[in-house]
Amino acid sequence: MSESVLIQGAHLGAVRGERILFSEVSLSAVSGEIILLRGKNGSGKTTLLRQLAGLSEPQAGRVERQGRHHWVGHTNGLKAHETPRSHLEHWAKVWGSNKSIDGVLEQMAMTRPADVPCRMLSAGQKRRTALGRLLLENRRLWLLDEPFNALDTDGQTLLANLIKTHIQNGGSVIAALHGAASVEADREVTL
Amino acid sequence: MSESVLIQGAHLGAVRGERILFSEVSLSAVSGEIILLRGKNGSGKTTLLRQLAGLSEPQAGRVERQGRHHWVGHTNGLKAHETPRSHLEHWAKVWGSNKSIDGVLEQMAMTRPADVPCRMLSAGQKRRTALGRLLLENRRLWLLDEPFNALDTDGQTLLANLIKTHIQNGGSVIAALHGAASVEADREVTL
Amino acid sequence: MISYLANPSRFMGFSRRAIPIAGVLGILMVGWSLYNGLLVVPPDEKQGGDLMRAMFTHVPSAWLCMGLYAGLAGSSFVWFIWRHELADVAARAIAPIGAGYTALCFVTGAIWGQKGWGSGWHNLILGDSRLMSVLILFFLFLGYMALRAALETRQKAARAAAILAMVGFINIPIIKVSVDMWQTTTIHQPSSVLSIGNSEPRSEDSGMNPVYLQQLLWGFGGHSLLAAAMIMLIMRSEIHDQRANRLLAQKLGGS
Amino acid sequence: MTSSSPILSAFKQALSEAWAGGAGLMLPLGFFAGTTALVPFSVGSEAELLSRIGPGVLWLALALASFVTLERVFQADLEDGALDIWVQEDASISMIAVAKTLAHWLISGFPLVLLAPVFAFILQGSMQDLLTTMLAYGLGGLTFFLWGGVAAALSASVARAGLLIALIALPFYVPALIFGVQTVNDGLEGASFLFLSASALFALGVTPAAMGAALRLAAD
Amino acid sequence: MTSSSPILSAFKQALSEAWAGGAGLMLPLGFFAGTTALVPFSVGSEAELLSRIGPGVLWLALALASFVTLERVFQADLEDGALDIWVQEDASISMIAVAKTLAHWLISGFPLVLLAPVFAFILQGSMQDLLTTMLAYGLGGLTFFLWGGVAAALSASVARAGLLIALIALPFYVPALIFGVQTVNDGLEGASFLFLSASALFALGVTPAAMGAALRLAAD
Ligand code: HEM
Ligand SMILES: Nc1ncnc2c1ncn2[C@@H]1O[C@H](COP(=O)(O)OP(=O)(O)OP(=O)(O)O)[C@@H](O)[C@H]1O
Ligand SMILES: Nc1ncnc2c1ncn2[C@@H]1O[C@H](COP(=O)(O)OP(=O)(O)OP(=O)(O)O)[C@@H](O)[C@H]1O
Ligand SMILES: [Mg+2]
Ligand SMILES: [Mg+2]
């Protein structure tokens, strides 16, 4: 695995129930690359992404990762009692990051609801909070599952710009997406 | 309230925390109309929709409804142990509907995962199951909160067609949406 | 009077003057009954000697804690039906005071019953139905406050707590009956202390010393005024806190 | 639309939910057996002592089962959005809530009635009046679950409501507990059986409205 | 990156979660007081009987508190996706799980240690050896919560795990229960205190790996 290959999955396969979701899927991401996972509902994008992230053990094949990555899945990972601020502070502390939380909140346009408990937030505000985690620490690989869901048009532009900047800085993104993408893919993997 | 006015909200207002989300919002839907709620994340679309549905008590103003409506919110209303089939059968029985469940499953392209417990379904499959409820009983008013979320392109076309058919049959839809709409709105309410 | 005060600003005006009056008067009356009760009236050897002087706090607080629960349920009902904001503020203020008087009733009862301390004191609480009812009342207050604290949206907390208070009130007669039944069929009681707390001095017609009765009534009146003053005080600070919200709601044209 | 069919469906849905929740009847049976088995360890195993406290322990286990079972019932409905759909039904949400509560009682509380003979034997309770004991556990458990349902509905929107539900429900459990214990002692002829039945009926009368109101509130 | 800061943050997060659950310390205190108050109703109020079973009842209340508290801890993490993020951390998920469990013990189990003097008094326990009693409740509760945490992690992906957790955890509670009860009787000098400490240490040593493995499994 060369220096700039951030992740490499080889011959991956997944079985659910009595169904082979996918098999012999190989993909790798080098720095500066955007890879989009495409496919119908239930085709296995989430499953593949979780295998790549190390959340789920592949039924076949293997995954090698270089360094750490960020994960934003279908669920946001927010606790009901947390506020956006306390959520970001918490993970910043876990990751030993010293990014300014206020800065991140501002960047995600979450200054106003920064201190409202997450269970009261709107769907898009929850998503923005979760995406804010991406900015807490520099990690070259981002694994995102339908990240544009629930975002308003401003939010979608915002995220597209974040991704572009991340790529320019030598990062890489693997994302599952439906419909027209707001970001240009270097490669698409269809399941 | 004339015969064809299906729902009428007058002077609605909502306060959350110390913030006025919206006030003096009035809207009504007559049969054959599509009304889209627009606005940024956290602007109050969900809140307004819940007031219209009678789920949440308006802090100001009042809502009058004519007959019953269908509701599909941000959450799908599926129980973890249910399968798509048992979910639809359950609500068909509650509503005294005798629609063919197999027909509905087929229409939503959910025949294959029809007997998989909902907690194992993919995000889009869950959404499709929830949308399947719309077909169980003829109700003229549909209240939908970001119904296109998590659907693949086929699913989005499918839902757009369902909505069009519903409108042609004299129904009405009030939906919160972000981005370009796959359906043409008769009116947009921006919060 | 109640409906007159239902307007928050009128209440603020009224309470500003009423609190000092009720507070001072209450303290004076309580002080008077305590002075007489502790120092002047003769001790009743049959009822625990000097320990029975706790009675002048115990009995008023026993009466009050039950009255306060009724008040809690009543204002919850008013709020639930008519949505008078003030009624909710009142309910919220009554709860800690009610819990406090329930605790006071216990402590003073314990002091009174001290004679049996050590050997069977706990049995006084666990074995006596009246005390058990008070204990349950205490848990009702506690549950009410815990529920309010757990739901942080004010409107939600108010509605949930009101439901709990009303349901609790309906259930009180049943609790009462059950606890009474339970006591009568409990097999044996170490009798000496209980017979005092339980039967003999219970009512005036069984010959309560009029000297005692008079001080009891002073104490009861004084504690009632004091409780009212404390409740209004809490209500005032509550209303101050909510001023921002109320202004918002008024701007919306809502109630 | 008839009004009984939604309630029946809610009952069936809750029944299959409770059943799916874990291994069917084995779980509640194991639970009662397990908690009861802990008792000798904690208070010592003298036969005389056990026989005196035995029935009481079963009552506590029943109360415990009701808390543990009900904690999630309405909270899950709130989180997954099912409550939203129920609240908009014509059928009153009160009846739905009662149906759900009864279904959970049937799965998690009723097994104690079936186990009563076994436990009566193990815990040295008297075997004479089994019918009485079973009736008492049945009615008492029903009452527990109904009041527990009110507490659960009230705290549905509280993230982790376990202890809160227990604290709120406790005062309401007292009558059924007292009358239940006495019924086991006095038999069906005693007044306590009447009172036990009355308190079950009372709970059946009062709790639906309270649960309904609480659930509407939780959805808001 | 040091390895202690994630664990500390997890501990703090869980602490504020447990605290947010409702009303801070009032809740566990009320819970213990309430469950204890139910006892005389169910077994009768004779002084001699109560004093014999009193400490045992507190042990049961402690076990109950651990079930009720832990039921949702990991399940909620699984549902809201927080578990996914934790599992991918460098810091071992085992340590995180232990930190969370300890935080919940501190809020929901430790208050019994503080209340021990009061309860010992009301329930007629001996007042002589308070320190012993408090230590026993502390160590015993810790052990209960750790094993309860394993059960909770194992059943995290089961929809309604309440009874299941109880059933899984019960066998593991027995040693701590036995030694705890004996420690209260025998005092700190007795062998049982040693055994109690040993079983707490053993739990501390074994449960992290078990919780970690169970949680990885739940996330998969
Ligand atoms: C913690 C312990 C106690 C509690 C919770 C308690 C509770 C109560 C309550 C609720 C009442 C009002 C009953 C009514 O008006 O019908 C009351 C009244 C009274 N209690 Fe206690 N009590 C306690 C201990 C005692 C003891 C130890 C004594 C005496 C030795 C005692 C003597 C009385 C008397 C004389 C009354 C007034 C009865 C009357 O109103 O006619 N109490 N107590
Ligand atoms: N036990 C099971 N039996 C049968 N099928 C299963 C089982 N568990 C999961 N599945 C199927 O596995 C698939 C999981 O798909 P996954 O969530 O990865 O889809 P996805 O591509 O992310 O879809 P979406 O676009 O809807 O998010 C689904 O089709 C689901 O029905
Ligand atoms: N207690 C509170 N204090 C302050 N703000 C609150 C409180 N509760 C809710 N809010 C705010 O109320 C708003 C609710 O908005 P709502 O969910 O209706 O938005 P929405 O238009 O549906 O957004 P989205 O497009 O993201 O779904 C959010 O902005 C939220 O932050
Ligand atoms: Mg997916
Ligand atoms: Mg919304």
mmCIF file of N, CA and C in Angstrom, chain A residues 117 119-120, chain C residues 150 152-153:
data_model
loop_
_atom_site.group_PDB
_atom_site.id
_atom_site.type_symbol
_atom_site.label_atom_id
_atom_site.label_comp_id
_atom_site.label_asym_id
_atom_site.label_seq_id
_atom_site.Cartn_x
_atom_site.Cartn_y
_atom_site.Cartn_z
ATOM 1 N N PRO A 117 -30.575 21.794 23.509
ATOM 2 C CA PRO A 117 -30.353 20.342 23.560
ATOM 3 C C PRO A 117 -30.695 19.685 22.228
ATOM 4 N N ARG A 119 -32.090 17.030 21.223
ATOM 5 C CA ARG A 119 -33.381 16.418 20.898
ATOM 6 C C ARG A 119 -34.379 17.466 20.424
ATOM 7 N N MET A 120 -34.099 18.745 20.656
ATOM 8 C CA MET A 120 -35.022 19.787 20.223
ATOM 9 C C MET A 120 -34.619 20.399 18.890
ATOM 10 N N ALA C 150 -37.360 16.810 35.264
ATOM 11 C CA ALA C 150 -36.853 16.001 34.160
ATOM 12 C C ALA C 150 -37.291 16.526 32.804
ATOM 13 N N GLU C 152 -37.605 19.538 30.509
ATOM 14 C CA GLU C 152 -37.171 20.907 30.679
ATOM 15 C C GLU C 152 -37.938 21.942 29.871
ATOM 16 N N THR C 153 -38.740 21.521 28.913
ATOM 17 C CA THR C 153 -39.588 22.529 28.291
ATOM 18 C C THR C 153 -40.699 22.881 29.276
#
